[in-house]
PDB file of C-alpha atoms in Angstrom:
ATOM      1  CA  MET V   1      10.072   8.373   2.418  1.00 87.00           C
ATOM      2  CA  ILE V   2       7.566   6.043   0.598  1.00 92.00           C
ATOM      3  CA  ASP V   3       9.672   2.653  -0.500  1.00 94.00           C
ATOM      4  CA  LEU V   4       7.550   0.904  -3.264  1.00 94.00           C
ATOM      5  CA  GLN V   5       7.592  -1.924  -5.240  1.00 97.00           C
ATOM      6  CA  VAL V   6       5.490  -1.194  -8.373  1.00 97.00           C
ATOM      7  CA  PRO V   7       4.124  -3.718 -10.617  1.00 97.00           C
ATOM      8  CA  VAL V   8       4.753  -2.704 -14.325  1.00 95.00           C
ATOM      9  CA  ARG V   9       4.661  -4.618 -17.748  1.00 96.00           C
ATOM     10  CA  GLY V  10       5.635  -7.801 -15.833  1.00 96.00           C
ATOM     11  CA  LEU V  11       8.140  -6.193 -13.579  1.00 97.00           C
ATOM     12  CA  SER V  12       8.372  -5.113 -10.142  1.00 98.00           C
ATOM     13  CA  ILE V  13       9.994  -1.615 -10.230  1.00 98.00           C
ATOM     14  CA  HIS V  14      11.594  -0.233  -7.121  1.00 98.00           C
ATOM     15  CA  VAL V  15      10.701   3.335  -6.230  1.00 98.00           C
ATOM     16  CA  GLU V  16      11.740   5.833  -3.405  1.00 98.00           C
ATOM     17  CA  MET V  17       9.489   8.681  -3.076  1.00 97.00           C
ATOM     18  CA  GLU V  18       9.922  11.833  -0.498  1.00 96.00           C
ATOM     19  CA  GLY V  19       7.931  15.269  -0.254  1.00 94.00           C
ATOM     20  CA  ASP V  20       4.569  16.641  -0.442  1.00 93.00           C
ATOM     21  CA  PRO V  21       2.412  15.435  -3.449  1.00 91.00           C
ATOM     22  CA  HIS V  22       1.504  18.918  -4.329  1.00 92.00           C
ATOM     23  CA  LEU V  23       5.039  20.089  -4.743  1.00 96.00           C
ATOM     24  CA  PRO V  24       6.698  19.986  -8.380  1.00 96.00           C
ATOM     25  CA  ALA V  25       8.296  16.769  -9.017  1.00 97.00           C
ATOM     26  CA  ILE V  26      11.727  15.601  -9.979  1.00 98.00           C
ATOM     27  CA  VAL V  27      12.790  12.070 -11.167  1.00 98.00           C
ATOM     28  CA  PHE V  28      16.223  10.877 -10.548  1.00 98.00           C
ATOM     29  CA  LEU V  29      17.388   8.080 -12.875  1.00 98.00           C
ATOM     30  CA  HIS V  30      20.949   6.397 -11.750  1.00 98.00           C
ATOM     31  CA  GLY V  31      23.910   5.274 -13.852  1.00 97.00           C
ATOM     32  CA  PHE V  32      25.214   1.714 -14.446  1.00 97.00           C
ATOM     33  CA  THR V  33      25.996   0.000 -11.343  1.00 96.00           C
ATOM     34  CA  GLY V  34      23.962   2.133  -9.347  1.00 97.00           C
ATOM     35  CA  THR V  35      20.483   2.627  -7.416  1.00 97.00           C
ATOM     36  CA  ALA V  36      18.081   4.829  -6.124  1.00 98.00           C
ATOM     37  CA  SER V  37      20.119   5.493  -2.892  1.00 96.00           C
ATOM     38  CA  THR V  38      23.052   6.892  -5.263  1.00 97.00           C
ATOM     39  CA  TRP V  39      20.860  10.136  -5.100  1.00 98.00           C
ATOM     40  CA  ASN V  40      20.647  10.300  -1.328  1.00 97.00           C
ATOM     41  CA  GLU V  41      22.705  13.293  -0.384  1.00 97.00           C
ATOM     42  CA  VAL V  42      21.342  15.282  -3.450  1.00 98.00           C
ATOM     43  CA  ARG V  43      17.533  14.411  -2.593  1.00 97.00           C
ATOM     44  CA  ARG V  44      18.079  15.951   0.957  1.00 96.00           C
ATOM     45  CA  GLU V  45      18.705  19.173  -0.725  1.00 96.00           C
ATOM     46  CA  PHE V  46      15.598  19.109  -2.224  1.00 97.00           C
ATOM     47  CA  ILE V  47      13.608  18.573   0.840  1.00 95.00           C
ATOM     48  CA  GLY V  48      10.566  20.784   1.413  1.00 94.00           C
ATOM     49  CA  LYS V  49      11.104  22.273  -2.127  1.00 96.00           C
ATOM     50  CA  TYR V  50      10.479  19.522  -4.465  1.00 97.00           C
ATOM     51  CA  ARG V  51       8.907  15.921  -4.301  1.00 97.00           C
ATOM     52  CA  THR V  52      11.662  13.552  -5.318  1.00 98.00           C
ATOM     53  CA  ILE V  53      11.332  10.334  -6.872  1.00 98.00           C
ATOM     54  CA  ALA V  54      14.045   7.809  -7.285  1.00 98.00           C
ATOM     55  CA  ILE V  55      13.901   4.798  -9.434  1.00 98.00           C
ATOM     56  CA  ASP V  56      16.056   1.557  -9.725  1.00 98.00           C
ATOM     57  CA  LEU V  57      16.241   0.923 -13.002  1.00 98.00           C
ATOM     58  CA  THR V  58      15.722  -2.701 -14.948  1.00 98.00           C
ATOM     59  CA  GLY V  59      18.060  -5.229 -13.457  1.00 97.00           C
ATOM     60  CA  HIS V  60      19.703  -3.030 -10.731  1.00 98.00           C
ATOM     61  CA  GLY V  61      18.836  -2.502  -6.614  1.00 97.00           C
ATOM     62  CA  LYS V  62      15.583  -3.922  -5.980  1.00 97.00           C
ATOM     63  CA  THR V  63      13.787  -3.697  -9.299  1.00 98.00           C
ATOM     64  CA  SER V  64      13.254  -7.179 -11.309  1.00 97.00           C
ATOM     65  CA  ILE V  65      16.134  -8.863 -13.116  1.00 97.00           C
ATOM     66  CA  PRO V  66      14.806 -10.239 -16.482  1.00 97.00           C
ATOM     67  CA  TYR V  67      16.855 -13.152 -18.094  1.00 95.00           C
ATOM     68  CA  LYS V  68      16.441 -11.709 -21.570  1.00 96.00           C
ATOM     69  CA  PRO V  69      18.705  -8.770 -22.542  1.00 96.00           C
ATOM     70  CA  GLU V  70      16.093  -7.737 -25.086  1.00 96.00           C
ATOM     71  CA  ARG V  71      13.987  -7.044 -21.988  1.00 97.00           C
ATOM     72  CA  TYR V  72      16.705  -4.259 -21.428  1.00 98.00           C
ATOM     73  CA  SER V  73      16.363  -2.506 -24.486  1.00 97.00           C
ATOM     74  CA  MET V  74      16.053   1.166 -24.734  1.00 97.00           C
ATOM     75  CA  GLU V  75      12.672   0.886 -26.092  1.00 97.00           C
ATOM     76  CA  GLU V  76      11.354  -1.471 -23.180  1.00 98.00           C
ATOM     77  CA  GLN V  77      12.764   0.750 -20.507  1.00 97.00           C
ATOM     78  CA  ILE V  78      10.985   3.772 -21.898  1.00 98.00           C
ATOM     79  CA  GLU V  79       7.813   2.193 -21.767  1.00 98.00           C
ATOM     80  CA  ASP V  80       8.392   0.771 -18.294  1.00 98.00           C
ATOM     81  CA  LEU V  81       9.058   4.180 -17.073  1.00 98.00           C
ATOM     82  CA  ASP V  82       5.675   5.727 -19.153  1.00 98.00           C
ATOM     83  CA  ALA V  83       3.660   2.777 -17.353  1.00 98.00           C
ATOM     84  CA  LEU V  84       5.368   3.472 -13.879  1.00 98.00           C
ATOM     85  CA  PHE V  85       4.719   7.495 -14.313  1.00 98.00           C
ATOM     86  CA  GLY V  86       1.144   6.888 -15.161  1.00 97.00           C
ATOM     87  CA  TYR V  87       0.897   4.290 -11.981  1.00 96.00           C
ATOM     88  CA  LEU V  88       2.342   7.131  -9.681  1.00 96.00           C
ATOM     89  CA  ARG V  89       0.193   9.733 -11.316  1.00 95.00           C
ATOM     90  CA  LEU V  90       2.997  11.916 -12.606  1.00 95.00           C
ATOM     91  CA  ASN V  91       1.641  13.786 -15.719  1.00 93.00           C
ATOM     92  CA  SER V  92       4.383  16.482 -15.277  1.00 96.00           C
ATOM     93  CA  PHE V  93       7.830  16.480 -13.914  1.00 98.00           C
ATOM     94  CA  TYR V  94      11.443  17.254 -13.761  1.00 98.00           C
ATOM     95  CA  LEU V  95      13.888  14.462 -15.274  1.00 98.00           C
ATOM     96  CA  ALA V  96      17.493  14.109 -14.014  1.00 98.00           C
ATOM     97  CA  GLY V  97      19.527  11.243 -15.240  1.00 98.00           C
ATOM     98  CA  TYR V  98      22.875  10.212 -14.766  1.00 98.00           C
ATOM     99  CA  SER V  99      25.331   8.602 -17.361  1.00 97.00           C
ATOM    100  CA  MET V 100      23.275   5.385 -18.546  1.00 98.00           C
ATOM    101  CA  GLY V 101      20.247   7.152 -16.811  1.00 98.00           C
ATOM    102  CA  GLY V 102      20.767  10.327 -18.606  1.00 98.00           C
ATOM    103  CA  ARG V 103      20.864   8.281 -21.831  1.00 98.00           C
ATOM    104  CA  ILE V 104      17.258   6.860 -20.940  1.00 98.00           C
ATOM    105  CA  SER V 105      15.923  10.070 -19.696  1.00 98.00           C
ATOM    106  CA  LEU V 106      17.070  11.488 -23.033  1.00 98.00           C
ATOM    107  CA  ALA V 107      15.121   8.987 -24.650  1.00 98.00           C
ATOM    108  CA  TYR V 108      11.956   9.241 -22.716  1.00 98.00           C
ATOM    109  CA  THR V 109      11.785  12.695 -23.582  1.00 98.00           C
ATOM    110  CA  ILE V 110      12.167  12.591 -27.079  1.00 97.00           C
ATOM    111  CA  LYS V 111       9.382  10.021 -27.105  1.00 97.00           C
ATOM    112  CA  TYR V 112       7.404  11.749 -24.352  1.00 98.00           C
ATOM    113  CA  PRO V 113       8.376  15.590 -24.545  1.00 97.00           C
ATOM    114  CA  GLU V 114       5.012  16.733 -22.899  1.00 97.00           C
ATOM    115  CA  ARG V 115       5.648  15.117 -19.662  1.00 97.00           C
ATOM    116  CA  VAL V 116       8.938  16.626 -19.095  1.00 98.00           C
ATOM    117  CA  LYS V 117       9.144  19.940 -17.758  1.00 97.00           C
ATOM    118  CA  ALA V 118      12.980  20.251 -17.981  1.00 97.00           C
ATOM    119  CA  LEU V 119      15.845  17.647 -18.753  1.00 98.00           C
ATOM    120  CA  ILE V 120      18.900  17.630 -16.706  1.00 98.00           C
ATOM    121  CA  LEU V 121      21.893  15.250 -17.884  1.00 98.00           C
ATOM    122  CA  GLU V 122      24.857  14.806 -15.928  1.00 98.00           C
ATOM    123  CA  SER V 123      27.800  13.342 -17.840  1.00 98.00           C
ATOM    124  CA  SER V 124      25.513  11.699 -20.242  1.00 97.00           C
ATOM    125  CA  SER V 125      25.257  11.619 -24.294  1.00 96.00           C
ATOM    126  CA  PRO V 126      22.710  11.113 -27.063  1.00 97.00           C
ATOM    127  CA  GLY V 127      24.635   7.548 -28.101  1.00 95.00           C
ATOM    128  CA  LEU V 128      27.412   6.859 -31.018  1.00 93.00           C
ATOM    129  CA  SER V 129      26.427   8.374 -34.586  1.00 88.00           C
ATOM    130  CA  GLU V 130      29.018   6.070 -36.622  1.00 90.00           C
ATOM    131  CA  GLU V 131      27.755   2.369 -37.070  1.00 89.00           C
ATOM    132  CA  GLN V 132      31.151   1.240 -36.699  1.00 92.00           C
ATOM    133  CA  VAL V 133      32.022   2.730 -33.926  1.00 92.00           C
ATOM    134  CA  ARG V 134      28.385   1.399 -32.245  1.00 92.00           C
ATOM    135  CA  ALA V 135      29.487  -2.002 -33.627  1.00 93.00           C
ATOM    136  CA  ALA V 136      32.827  -2.125 -31.844  1.00 95.00           C
ATOM    137  CA  ARG V 137      31.207  -0.771 -28.534  1.00 94.00           C
ATOM    138  CA  LYS V 138      28.375  -3.370 -28.762  1.00 94.00           C
ATOM    139  CA  ALA V 139      31.007  -6.420 -28.997  1.00 95.00           C
ATOM    140  CA  ALA V 140      33.232  -4.546 -26.212  1.00 95.00           C
ATOM    141  CA  ASP V 141      30.129  -4.664 -24.092  1.00 95.00           C
ATOM    142  CA  LYS V 142      28.969  -8.455 -24.668  1.00 95.00           C
ATOM    143  CA  LEU V 143      32.443  -9.234 -23.556  1.00 95.00           C
ATOM    144  CA  LEU V 144      32.350  -7.447 -20.650  1.00 95.00           C
ATOM    145  CA  ALA V 145      29.093  -8.963 -19.596  1.00 96.00           C
ATOM    146  CA  SER V 146      30.590 -12.643 -20.348  1.00 96.00           C
ATOM    147  CA  LYS V 147      33.150 -11.671 -17.790  1.00 95.00           C
ATOM    148  CA  ILE V 148      30.956 -10.321 -15.145  1.00 96.00           C
ATOM    149  CA  ILE V 149      28.689 -13.733 -15.363  1.00 96.00           C
ATOM    150  CA  GLU V 150      32.210 -15.894 -15.438  1.00 96.00           C
ATOM    151  CA  GLU V 151      34.065 -14.052 -12.862  1.00 95.00           C
ATOM    152  CA  GLY V 152      31.303 -12.820 -10.191  1.00 96.00           C
ATOM    153  CA  ILE V 153      30.631  -9.416  -9.044  1.00 96.00           C
ATOM    154  CA  THR V 154      33.453  -8.825  -6.614  1.00 96.00           C
ATOM    155  CA  SER V 155      35.888  -9.340  -9.566  1.00 95.00           C
ATOM    156  CA  PHE V 156      34.037  -7.105 -11.888  1.00 95.00           C
ATOM    157  CA  VAL V 157      33.811  -4.103  -9.253  1.00 95.00           C
ATOM    158  CA  ASP V 158      37.342  -4.532  -8.109  1.00 95.00           C
ATOM    159  CA  LYS V 159      38.261  -3.683 -11.812  1.00 94.00           C
ATOM    160  CA  TRP V 160      35.367  -0.966 -12.430  1.00 94.00           C
ATOM    161  CA  GLU V 161      36.168   1.350  -9.328  1.00 92.00           C
ATOM    162  CA  ASN V 162      39.538   1.481 -10.939  1.00 92.00           C
ATOM    163  CA  ILE V 163      38.767   2.318 -14.539  1.00 91.00           C
ATOM    164  CA  PRO V 164      40.100   6.172 -15.575  1.00 90.00           C
ATOM    165  CA  LEU V 165      36.625   7.397 -15.719  1.00 90.00           C
ATOM    166  CA  PHE V 166      36.188   7.026 -11.762  1.00 93.00           C
ATOM    167  CA  ALA V 167      39.677   8.105 -11.063  1.00 91.00           C
ATOM    168  CA  SER V 168      38.406  11.427  -9.101  1.00 93.00           C
ATOM    169  CA  GLN V 169      36.453   9.233  -6.890  1.00 93.00           C
ATOM    170  CA  LYS V 170      40.151   8.304  -5.162  1.00 91.00           C
ATOM    171  CA  SER V 171      40.149  11.732  -3.351  1.00 90.00           C
ATOM    172  CA  LEU V 172      36.554  10.983  -1.767  1.00 91.00           C
ATOM    173  CA  PRO V 173      36.308  10.153   1.837  1.00 93.00           C
ATOM    174  CA  ALA V 174      37.154   6.655   2.837  1.00 94.00           C
ATOM    175  CA  GLU V 175      33.382   6.141   4.382  1.00 93.00           C
ATOM    176  CA  LYS V 176      31.885   7.431   1.083  1.00 93.00           C
ATOM    177  CA  ARG V 177      34.294   5.104  -1.156  1.00 93.00           C
ATOM    178  CA  ARG V 178      33.134   2.145   1.055  1.00 94.00           C
ATOM    179  CA  THR V 179      29.401   3.339   0.322  1.00 94.00           C
ATOM    180  CA  ILE V 180      29.778   3.426  -3.452  1.00 94.00           C
ATOM    181  CA  ARG V 181      31.590  -0.040  -3.617  1.00 95.00           C
ATOM    182  CA  GLU V 182      28.709  -1.474  -1.164  1.00 95.00           C
ATOM    183  CA  GLU V 183      26.294  -0.319  -3.822  1.00 95.00           C
ATOM    184  CA  ARG V 184      28.135  -1.658  -6.462  1.00 96.00           C
ATOM    185  CA  LEU V 185      28.592  -5.432  -4.730  1.00 96.00           C
ATOM    186  CA  GLN V 186      25.204  -5.568  -3.806  1.00 95.00           C
ATOM    187  CA  GLN V 187      24.380  -5.668  -7.536  1.00 97.00           C
ATOM    188  CA  ASN V 188      23.249  -9.060  -9.448  1.00 97.00           C
ATOM    189  CA  GLU V 189      25.917 -10.375 -12.223  1.00 97.00           C
ATOM    190  CA  ILE V 190      22.673 -11.233 -14.426  1.00 97.00           C
ATOM    191  CA  GLY V 191      21.447  -7.773 -14.155  1.00 98.00           C
ATOM    192  CA  LEU V 192      24.569  -6.060 -14.806  1.00 97.00           C
ATOM    193  CA  ALA V 193      25.606  -8.413 -17.690  1.00 97.00           C
ATOM    194  CA  ASN V 194      21.979  -7.835 -19.286  1.00 98.00           C
ATOM    195  CA  SER V 195      22.000  -4.315 -18.941  1.00 97.00           C
ATOM    196  CA  LEU V 196      24.916  -3.988 -20.857  1.00 96.00           C
ATOM    197  CA  ILE V 197      23.850  -6.066 -23.569  1.00 97.00           C
ATOM    198  CA  GLY V 198      20.271  -4.566 -23.423  1.00 97.00           C
ATOM    199  CA  ILE V 199      21.143  -0.792 -23.178  1.00 97.00           C
ATOM    200  CA  GLY V 200      24.734  -0.479 -23.566  1.00 94.00           C
ATOM    201  CA  THR V 201      25.787   2.755 -25.482  1.00 94.00           C
ATOM    202  CA  GLY V 202      26.523   0.241 -28.603  1.00 92.00           C
ATOM    203  CA  SER V 203      22.996  -1.254 -28.371  1.00 93.00           C
ATOM    204  CA  GLN V 204      21.017   1.690 -28.305  1.00 93.00           C
ATOM    205  CA  GLU V 205      20.256   4.009 -31.351  1.00 92.00           C
ATOM    206  CA  SER V 206      21.674   7.252 -31.794  1.00 95.00           C
ATOM    207  CA  TYR V 207      19.644  10.368 -30.710  1.00 96.00           C
ATOM    208  CA  TRP V 208      21.712  12.870 -32.195  1.00 96.00           C
ATOM    209  CA  LYS V 209      19.638  13.985 -35.066  1.00 93.00           C
ATOM    210  CA  ALA V 210      16.654  14.227 -32.831  1.00 94.00           C
ATOM    211  CA  LEU V 211      18.255  16.864 -30.490  1.00 95.00           C
ATOM    212  CA  HIS V 212      17.463  19.518 -33.200  1.00 90.00           C
ATOM    213  CA  SER V 213      13.634  18.879 -32.644  1.00 91.00           C
ATOM    214  CA  MET V 214      13.510  18.632 -28.946  1.00 93.00           C
ATOM    215  CA  PRO V 215      11.274  21.356 -27.269  1.00 94.00           C
ATOM    216  CA  ASN V 216      12.266  20.833 -23.556  1.00 96.00           C
ATOM    217  CA  PRO V 217      14.542  22.844 -21.907  1.00 96.00           C
ATOM    218  CA  VAL V 218      17.739  21.032 -21.211  1.00 98.00           C
ATOM    219  CA  PHE V 219      20.690  21.554 -18.773  1.00 98.00           C
ATOM    220  CA  LEU V 220      23.946  19.574 -19.289  1.00 98.00           C
ATOM    221  CA  ILE V 221      26.238  19.168 -16.308  1.00 98.00           C
ATOM    222  CA  THR V 222      29.739  17.682 -16.622  1.00 98.00           C
ATOM    223  CA  GLY V 223      33.060  17.614 -14.512  1.00 98.00           C
ATOM    224  CA  GLN V 224      35.938  19.459 -15.504  1.00 97.00           C
ATOM    225  CA  LEU V 225      38.053  16.248 -15.287  1.00 97.00           C
ATOM    226  CA  ASP V 226      35.884  14.298 -17.315  1.00 97.00           C
ATOM    227  CA  ALA V 227      37.022  15.629 -20.676  1.00 96.00           C
ATOM    228  CA  LYS V 228      35.197  13.018 -23.060  1.00 96.00           C
ATOM    229  CA  PHE V 229      31.904  14.260 -21.763  1.00 97.00           C
ATOM    230  CA  VAL V 230      32.713  17.712 -21.357  1.00 98.00           C
ATOM    231  CA  ALA V 231      33.610  17.674 -25.064  1.00 97.00           C
ATOM    232  CA  ILE V 232      30.017  15.783 -26.045  1.00 97.00           C
ATOM    233  CA  ALA V 233      27.955  18.410 -23.962  1.00 98.00           C
ATOM    234  CA  ARG V 234      29.770  21.092 -25.590  1.00 97.00           C
ATOM    235  CA  GLU V 235      28.662  19.501 -28.914  1.00 96.00           C
ATOM    236  CA  MET V 236      25.221  18.877 -27.600  1.00 97.00           C
ATOM    237  CA  ASN V 237      24.799  22.411 -26.176  1.00 96.00           C
ATOM    238  CA  GLY V 238      25.965  23.580 -29.366  1.00 93.00           C
ATOM    239  CA  LEU V 239      22.717  22.533 -31.123  1.00 93.00           C
ATOM    240  CA  SER V 240      20.303  24.750 -29.307  1.00 91.00           C
ATOM    241  CA  PRO V 241      20.661  28.394 -28.279  1.00 90.00           C
ATOM    242  CA  THR V 242      18.041  27.754 -25.113  1.00 92.00           C
ATOM    243  CA  TRP V 243      20.119  25.048 -23.667  1.00 96.00           C
ATOM    244  CA  ARG V 244      22.712  25.395 -21.060  1.00 97.00           C
ATOM    245  CA  HIS V 245      25.888  23.734 -20.008  1.00 98.00           C
ATOM    246  CA  ALA V 246      28.043  23.908 -17.018  1.00 98.00           C
ATOM    247  CA  VAL V 247      31.371  22.450 -16.116  1.00 98.00           C
ATOM    248  CA  VAL V 248      31.970  21.716 -12.511  1.00 98.00           C
ATOM    249  CA  PRO V 249      35.542  22.383 -11.406  1.00 96.00           C
ATOM    250  CA  GLY V 250      37.481  19.707  -9.693  1.00 95.00           C
ATOM    251  CA  ALA V 251      34.869  17.006 -10.475  1.00 96.00           C
ATOM    252  CA  GLY V 252      34.947  13.914 -12.487  1.00 96.00           C
ATOM    253  CA  HIS V 253      32.121  11.809 -14.048  1.00 97.00           C
ATOM    254  CA  ALA V 254      29.885  11.364 -10.972  1.00 97.00           C
ATOM    255  CA  ILE V 255      29.307  14.991  -9.859  1.00 98.00           C
ATOM    256  CA  HIS V 256      26.323  14.112  -7.649  1.00 98.00           C
ATOM    257  CA  VAL V 257      28.433  11.773  -5.808  1.00 97.00           C
ATOM    258  CA  GLU V 258      31.609  13.945  -5.422  1.00 97.00           C
ATOM    259  CA  LYS V 259      29.647  16.987  -5.153  1.00 97.00           C
ATOM    260  CA  PRO V 260      26.209  16.548  -3.994  1.00 97.00           C
ATOM    261  CA  GLN V 261      25.420  19.890  -2.377  1.00 97.00           C
ATOM    262  CA  LEU V 262      27.009  21.958  -5.269  1.00 98.00           C
ATOM    263  CA  PHE V 263      25.146  19.525  -7.936  1.00 98.00           C
ATOM    264  CA  ALA V 264      21.530  20.010  -6.193  1.00 98.00           C
ATOM    265  CA  THR V 265      22.169  23.872  -5.793  1.00 97.00           C
ATOM    266  CA  MET V 266      22.999  24.026  -9.633  1.00 98.00           C
ATOM    267  CA  VAL V 267      19.909  21.609 -10.555  1.00 98.00           C
ATOM    268  CA  MET V 268      17.416  23.981  -8.470  1.00 97.00           C
ATOM    269  CA  GLU V 269      18.693  27.283  -9.431  1.00 97.00           C
ATOM    270  CA  TYR V 270      18.134  26.339 -13.133  1.00 97.00           C
ATOM    271  CA  LEU V 271      14.552  24.732 -12.187  1.00 95.00           C
ATOM    272  CA  GLN V 272      13.834  28.182 -10.743  1.00 91.00           C
ATOM    273  CA  ASP V 273      14.703  29.625 -13.851  1.00 85.00           C
ATOM    274  CA  HIS V 274      12.417  27.261 -15.792  1.00 77.00           C
TER     275      HIS V 274
END
């Protein structure tokens, strides 16, 4: 595996790459509190078939932690990624994003559709369409960001890993739960707080209208136990006859963590068709 720190637009972005450069490339973007390593089990399944690129998003993992929340905005992160892809000479690739990383992946694809051969969205959304709902979510994210700074990362993780969204992870083996917790604990308070403020669901614009004109193939994956995102994906899937939506039995929000081999198999089978 190649481990890089890439200078991009004033940041240092951490990238992990594996596989022959001549193989088709797939880029993975993690969710909030995650890092490139969250994809490790999935990426093992791609060895010899695809070149994999996993990225630590702004404020996460080993990537820079800007002190201004506006540096985390969707617009900034899209341009950071495009500059990074240019540096890595990635002109055409598959793009997979989970949750927050899915929102960023979608936004990037809408702006640079010619780069993305197919988009895989795991437990993600195009944002909130109603202004009042967005304002309420933005206020809630700002409040949570303040608590992260005031109470520290351990207190935040203790609460975060017990929210209903991650209830299905309680049944994972103890070793895997420890790995997930350690990944979260290694984050930086400022990075997480600014990420919530700068690119939280309430801060980004809604991309619902833009979905109608997207030319890219899209594969939506949700977990059966994650009713909210199953409903969102079904609504998204209804906007295009060429998109595909799969619901994974017995899985929650983070399918790639709970069922990595199955997730990888589903993605590879979809890519082989496209």
